Amino acid sequence: TWWESAVLRVNQLPSSDTGCEAVVVVTHGLTMRLILMQLYGWSPKTFHTVWNAGNCDVYVLRRLSSAAMRDPHSPGLRGTSSPYALDADVGDSPCSSIELVVELKGDGANRAHTSSRGRTHRRTLTLENYLSVPPPRTLQTEVVRGMIAQQHGLPVDDIVSIDFEAGRVSKFR
């Protein structure tokens, strides 16, 4: 791709003298999302949770040091070997959200049904800031459970299960 041949190949050379100090990309939101998808190895599902950049949004990608590249807990890496991290201190960050079907304890809104776990009901809820969930995101149920509880004012213990496919996969119907 043009990103790999024009930017990554040059900036991954061992000599710091050959790396670029800055790269300016002026583009539409969709193209920026595609660049970020490639850099961070997002799945198509994650890509679709990310919003296009707003008018005049600026995303700053900082080149990580060699030490940061070797550290799997380095901020911004998010499970990828990209030499760049989004710098939210100097620029904007992509917004992301996903609709989830959450099974909750109790009788909610006349949609209760009896399951093997007792009386429960399902609600479709929007999880904001989906990109902050560490990859693989669909396996981070405890992180997502805490985020849902906080964002929607729910007791975390009332969240019985989370359907990341929001009922679109027959296994969850």
PDB file of C-alpha atoms in Angstrom:
ATOM      1  CA  THR A   1       0.000   0.000   0.000  1.00  0.00           C
ATOM      2  CA  TRP A   2       1.052   3.614  -0.353  1.00  0.00           C
ATOM      3  CA  TRP A   3       1.229   4.007   3.451  1.00  0.00           C
ATOM      4  CA  GLU A   4       3.650   1.108   3.804  1.00  0.00           C
ATOM      5  CA  SER A   5       5.815   2.107   0.861  1.00  0.00           C
ATOM      6  CA  ALA A   6       5.838   5.860   1.464  1.00  0.00           C
ATOM      7  CA  VAL A   7       5.904   6.094   5.274  1.00  0.00           C
ATOM      8  CA  LEU A   8       6.393   2.879   7.190  1.00  0.00           C
ATOM      9  CA  ARG A   9       9.278   1.516   5.129  1.00  0.00           C
ATOM     10  CA  VAL A  10      11.293   4.709   5.639  1.00  0.00           C
ATOM     11  CA  ASN A  11      10.387   5.214   9.285  1.00  0.00           C
ATOM     12  CA  GLN A  12      11.145   1.656  10.337  1.00  0.00           C
ATOM     13  CA  LEU A  13      14.767   1.831   9.263  1.00  0.00           C
ATOM     14  CA  PRO A  14      17.141   1.507  12.241  1.00  0.00           C
ATOM     15  CA  SER A  15      18.905   4.813  11.605  1.00  0.00           C
ATOM     16  CA  SER A  16      16.990   7.718  13.147  1.00  0.00           C
ATOM     17  CA  ASP A  17      18.541  10.051  10.541  1.00  0.00           C
ATOM     18  CA  THR A  18      16.457   8.491   7.776  1.00  0.00           C
ATOM     19  CA  GLY A  19      13.091   8.710   9.538  1.00  0.00           C
ATOM     20  CA  CYS A  20      10.692  11.528   8.827  1.00  0.00           C
ATOM     21  CA  GLU A  21      10.066  14.120  11.501  1.00  0.00           C
ATOM     22  CA  ALA A  22       6.504  14.693  10.354  1.00  0.00           C
ATOM     23  CA  VAL A  23       4.077  13.478   7.746  1.00  0.00           C
ATOM     24  CA  VAL A  24       1.011  15.544   6.924  1.00  0.00           C
ATOM     25  CA  VAL A  25      -1.942  13.717   5.433  1.00  0.00           C
ATOM     26  CA  VAL A  26      -4.899  15.827   4.363  1.00  0.00           C
ATOM     27  CA  THR A  27      -7.765  13.505   3.699  1.00  0.00           C
ATOM     28  CA  HIS A  28     -11.402  12.666   4.231  1.00  0.00           C
ATOM     29  CA  GLY A  29     -12.579  10.853   7.347  1.00  0.00           C
ATOM     30  CA  LEU A  30     -13.097   7.520   5.625  1.00  0.00           C
ATOM     31  CA  THR A  31      -9.543   7.468   4.283  1.00  0.00           C
ATOM     32  CA  MET A  32      -8.179   8.342   7.724  1.00  0.00           C
ATOM     33  CA  ARG A  33     -10.171   5.470   9.226  1.00  0.00           C
ATOM     34  CA  LEU A  34      -8.671   3.142   6.598  1.00  0.00           C
ATOM     35  CA  ILE A  35      -5.147   4.344   7.466  1.00  0.00           C
ATOM     36  CA  LEU A  36      -5.809   3.770  11.169  1.00  0.00           C
ATOM     37  CA  MET A  37      -7.316   0.356  10.420  1.00  0.00           C
ATOM     38  CA  GLN A  38      -4.139  -0.645   8.623  1.00  0.00           C
ATOM     39  CA  LEU A  39      -1.834   0.805  11.285  1.00  0.00           C
ATOM     40  CA  TYR A  40      -3.637  -0.787  14.219  1.00  0.00           C
ATOM     41  CA  GLY A  41      -4.829  -4.003  12.607  1.00  0.00           C
ATOM     42  CA  TRP A  42      -8.486  -3.294  13.288  1.00  0.00           C
ATOM     43  CA  SER A  43     -11.011  -5.904  12.247  1.00  0.00           C
ATOM     44  CA  PRO A  44     -13.756  -4.788   9.861  1.00  0.00           C
ATOM     45  CA  LYS A  45     -16.122  -4.862  12.854  1.00  0.00           C
ATOM     46  CA  THR A  46     -13.903  -2.449  14.822  1.00  0.00           C
ATOM     47  CA  PHE A  47     -13.496  -0.261  11.727  1.00  0.00           C
ATOM     48  CA  HIS A  48     -17.291   0.101  11.513  1.00  0.00           C
ATOM     49  CA  THR A  49     -17.494   1.269  15.140  1.00  0.00           C
ATOM     50  CA  VAL A  50     -15.192   4.222  14.438  1.00  0.00           C
ATOM     51  CA  TRP A  51     -16.740   7.495  13.337  1.00  0.00           C
ATOM     52  CA  ASN A  52     -15.372   9.578  10.499  1.00  0.00           C
ATOM     53  CA  ALA A  53     -13.309  12.508  11.675  1.00  0.00           C
ATOM     54  CA  GLY A  54     -15.184  15.743  12.222  1.00  0.00           C
ATOM     55  CA  ASN A  55     -14.529  18.882  10.213  1.00  0.00           C
ATOM     56  CA  CYS A  56     -11.015  20.164  10.922  1.00  0.00           C
ATOM     57  CA  ASP A  57     -10.146  17.247  13.217  1.00  0.00           C
ATOM     58  CA  VAL A  58      -6.423  16.642  13.450  1.00  0.00           C
ATOM     59  CA  TYR A  59      -5.046  13.219  14.328  1.00  0.00           C
ATOM     60  CA  VAL A  60      -1.436  13.271  15.454  1.00  0.00           C
ATOM     61  CA  LEU A  61       0.472  10.029  15.076  1.00  0.00           C
ATOM     62  CA  ARG A  62       3.697   9.981  17.081  1.00  0.00           C
ATOM     63  CA  ARG A  63       6.486   7.633  16.144  1.00  0.00           C
ATOM     64  CA  LEU A  64       7.214   5.393  19.097  1.00  0.00           C
ATOM     65  CA  SER A  65      10.730   4.885  20.389  1.00  0.00           C
ATOM     66  CA  SER A  66      12.410   1.513  19.971  1.00  0.00           C
ATOM     67  CA  ALA A  67      11.929   0.852  23.694  1.00  0.00           C
ATOM     68  CA  ALA A  68       8.205   1.619  23.459  1.00  0.00           C
ATOM     69  CA  MET A  69       7.914  -0.695  20.441  1.00  0.00           C
ATOM     70  CA  ARG A  70       9.318  -3.565  22.519  1.00  0.00           C
ATOM     71  CA  ASP A  71       6.964  -2.838  25.439  1.00  0.00           C
ATOM     72  CA  PRO A  72       3.613  -4.626  24.826  1.00  0.00           C
ATOM     73  CA  HIS A  73       1.924  -2.291  27.353  1.00  0.00           C
ATOM     74  CA  SER A  74       3.051   0.871  25.601  1.00  0.00           C
ATOM     75  CA  PRO A  75       0.157   3.372  25.293  1.00  0.00           C
ATOM     76  CA  GLY A  76      -1.259   3.523  21.802  1.00  0.00           C
ATOM     77  CA  LEU A  77      -0.081   0.139  20.598  1.00  0.00           C
ATOM     78  CA  ARG A  78      -3.348  -1.638  21.400  1.00  0.00           C
ATOM     79  CA  GLY A  79      -2.188  -5.086  20.313  1.00  0.00           C
ATOM     80  CA  THR A  80      -0.351  -4.107  17.149  1.00  0.00           C
ATOM     81  CA  SER A  81       3.223  -3.641  16.077  1.00  0.00           C
ATOM     82  CA  SER A  82       2.570  -0.232  14.533  1.00  0.00           C
ATOM     83  CA  PRO A  83       5.415   2.197  15.157  1.00  0.00           C
ATOM     84  CA  TYR A  84       2.856   4.979  15.679  1.00  0.00           C
ATOM     85  CA  ALA A  85       0.515   5.912  18.492  1.00  0.00           C
ATOM     86  CA  LEU A  86      -2.287   8.457  18.387  1.00  0.00           C
ATOM     87  CA  ASP A  87      -1.331  11.426  20.559  1.00  0.00           C
ATOM     88  CA  ALA A  88      -4.552  12.718  22.130  1.00  0.00           C
ATOM     89  CA  ASP A  89      -2.605  15.370  24.074  1.00  0.00           C
ATOM     90  CA  VAL A  90      -1.843  17.278  20.879  1.00  0.00           C
ATOM     91  CA  GLY A  91      -4.589  16.208  18.514  1.00  0.00           C
ATOM     92  CA  ASP A  92      -8.035  14.706  18.344  1.00  0.00           C
ATOM     93  CA  SER A  93      -8.877  11.051  18.910  1.00  0.00           C
ATOM     94  CA  PRO A  94     -11.273   8.997  16.850  1.00  0.00           C
ATOM     95  CA  CYS A  95     -14.684   8.471  18.409  1.00  0.00           C
ATOM     96  CA  SER A  96     -16.136   4.990  18.428  1.00  0.00           C
ATOM     97  CA  SER A  97     -19.325   3.330  19.598  1.00  0.00           C
ATOM     98  CA  ILE A  98     -21.019  -0.017  19.211  1.00  0.00           C
ATOM     99  CA  GLU A  99     -24.525  -1.286  19.851  1.00  0.00           C
ATOM    100  CA  LEU A 100     -24.639  -4.313  22.131  1.00  0.00           C
ATOM    101  CA  VAL A 101     -27.509  -6.434  23.371  1.00  0.00           C
ATOM    102  CA  VAL A 102     -27.157  -6.774  27.116  1.00  0.00           C
ATOM    103  CA  GLU A 103     -29.042  -9.293  29.220  1.00  0.00           C
ATOM    104  CA  LEU A 104     -29.946  -7.790  32.593  1.00  0.00           C
ATOM    105  CA  LYS A 105     -31.363  -9.214  35.786  1.00  0.00           C
ATOM    106  CA  GLY A 106     -34.927  -8.216  36.607  1.00  0.00           C
ATOM    107  CA  ASP A 107     -38.147  -7.490  34.801  1.00  0.00           C
ATOM    108  CA  GLY A 108     -37.369  -4.506  32.555  1.00  0.00           C
ATOM    109  CA  ALA A 109     -40.015  -2.809  30.436  1.00  0.00           C
ATOM    110  CA  ASN A 110     -42.442  -5.738  30.017  1.00  0.00           C
ATOM    111  CA  ARG A 111     -39.867  -7.603  27.951  1.00  0.00           C
ATOM    112  CA  ALA A 112     -38.896 -10.016  30.706  1.00  0.00           C
ATOM    113  CA  HIS A 113     -38.500 -13.674  29.987  1.00  0.00           C
ATOM    114  CA  THR A 114     -37.559 -16.556  32.196  1.00  0.00           C
ATOM    115  CA  SER A 115     -34.207 -18.151  31.543  1.00  0.00           C
ATOM    116  CA  SER A 116     -32.152 -20.692  33.412  1.00  0.00           C
ATOM    117  CA  ARG A 117     -30.679 -17.734  35.302  1.00  0.00           C
ATOM    118  CA  GLY A 118     -34.041 -16.497  36.555  1.00  0.00           C
ATOM    119  CA  ARG A 119     -35.973 -13.451  35.387  1.00  0.00           C
ATOM    120  CA  THR A 120     -33.995 -11.373  32.897  1.00  0.00           C
ATOM    121  CA  HIS A 121     -34.562  -8.916  30.090  1.00  0.00           C
ATOM    122  CA  ARG A 122     -32.532  -7.754  27.128  1.00  0.00           C
ATOM    123  CA  ARG A 123     -31.760  -4.172  26.175  1.00  0.00           C
ATOM    124  CA  THR A 124     -29.861  -2.741  23.252  1.00  0.00           C
ATOM    125  CA  LEU A 125     -27.309  -0.311  24.646  1.00  0.00           C
ATOM    126  CA  THR A 126     -24.664   1.843  23.007  1.00  0.00           C
ATOM    127  CA  LEU A 127     -21.144   1.465  24.338  1.00  0.00           C
ATOM    128  CA  GLU A 128     -19.172   4.675  23.804  1.00  0.00           C
ATOM    129  CA  ASN A 129     -15.385   4.747  23.391  1.00  0.00           C
ATOM    130  CA  TYR A 130     -15.208   1.186  22.066  1.00  0.00           C
ATOM    131  CA  LEU A 131     -11.617   1.700  20.917  1.00  0.00           C
ATOM    132  CA  SER A 132     -10.518   2.036  24.547  1.00  0.00           C
ATOM    133  CA  VAL A 133     -11.326  -1.661  25.064  1.00  0.00           C
ATOM    134  CA  PRO A 134      -8.076  -3.622  24.660  1.00  0.00           C
ATOM    135  CA  PRO A 135      -7.997  -6.112  21.781  1.00  0.00           C
ATOM    136  CA  PRO A 136      -9.303  -8.667  21.288  1.00  0.00           C
ATOM    137  CA  ARG A 137     -12.280  -6.499  22.223  1.00  0.00           C
ATOM    138  CA  THR A 138     -15.000  -9.156  22.088  1.00  0.00           C
ATOM    139  CA  LEU A 139     -13.122 -11.208  24.693  1.00  0.00           C
ATOM    140  CA  GLN A 140     -12.899  -8.327  27.184  1.00  0.00           C
ATOM    141  CA  THR A 141     -16.312  -8.931  28.747  1.00  0.00           C
ATOM    142  CA  GLU A 142     -15.337  -7.703  32.218  1.00  0.00           C
ATOM    143  CA  VAL A 143     -13.938  -4.437  30.838  1.00  0.00           C
ATOM    144  CA  VAL A 144     -17.032  -3.933  28.679  1.00  0.00           C
ATOM    145  CA  ARG A 145     -19.340  -4.879  31.562  1.00  0.00           C
ATOM    146  CA  GLY A 146     -17.748  -2.159  33.711  1.00  0.00           C
ATOM    147  CA  MET A 147     -17.981   0.418  30.915  1.00  0.00           C
ATOM    148  CA  ILE A 148     -21.655  -0.387  30.251  1.00  0.00           C
ATOM    149  CA  ALA A 149     -22.468  -0.146  33.957  1.00  0.00           C
ATOM    150  CA  GLN A 150     -20.719   3.220  34.240  1.00  0.00           C
ATOM    151  CA  GLN A 151     -22.102   4.721  31.024  1.00  0.00           C
ATOM    152  CA  HIS A 152     -25.691   3.617  31.635  1.00  0.00           C
ATOM    153  CA  GLY A 153     -25.891   3.854  35.430  1.00  0.00           C
ATOM    154  CA  LEU A 154     -26.424   0.129  35.908  1.00  0.00           C
ATOM    155  CA  PRO A 155     -25.216  -2.080  38.746  1.00  0.00           C
ATOM    156  CA  VAL A 156     -22.409  -4.176  37.239  1.00  0.00           C
ATOM    157  CA  ASP A 157     -23.795  -7.303  38.939  1.00  0.00           C
ATOM    158  CA  ASP A 158     -27.097  -6.882  37.048  1.00  0.00           C
ATOM    159  CA  ILE A 159     -25.338  -7.461  33.705  1.00  0.00           C
ATOM    160  CA  VAL A 160     -25.797 -11.176  33.001  1.00  0.00           C
ATOM    161  CA  SER A 161     -24.384 -11.372  29.470  1.00  0.00           C
ATOM    162  CA  ILE A 162     -23.268  -9.226  26.533  1.00  0.00           C
ATOM    163  CA  ASP A 163     -24.011 -10.024  22.893  1.00  0.00           C
ATOM    164  CA  PHE A 164     -21.327  -8.241  20.860  1.00  0.00           C
ATOM    165  CA  GLU A 165     -23.182  -9.110  17.653  1.00  0.00           C
ATOM    166  CA  ALA A 166     -26.362  -7.336  18.880  1.00  0.00           C
ATOM    167  CA  GLY A 167     -28.568 -10.248  17.776  1.00  0.00           C
ATOM    168  CA  ARG A 168     -27.230 -10.306  14.209  1.00  0.00           C
ATOM    169  CA  VAL A 169     -25.734 -13.812  14.567  1.00  0.00           C
ATOM    170  CA  SER A 170     -28.250 -16.661  14.852  1.00  0.00           C
ATOM    171  CA  LYS A 171     -26.319 -18.270  17.720  1.00  0.00           C
ATOM    172  CA  PHE A 172     -27.475 -15.370  19.921  1.00  0.00           C
ATOM    173  CA  ARG A 173     -31.136 -15.295  18.848  1.00  0.00           C
TER     174      ARG A 173
END
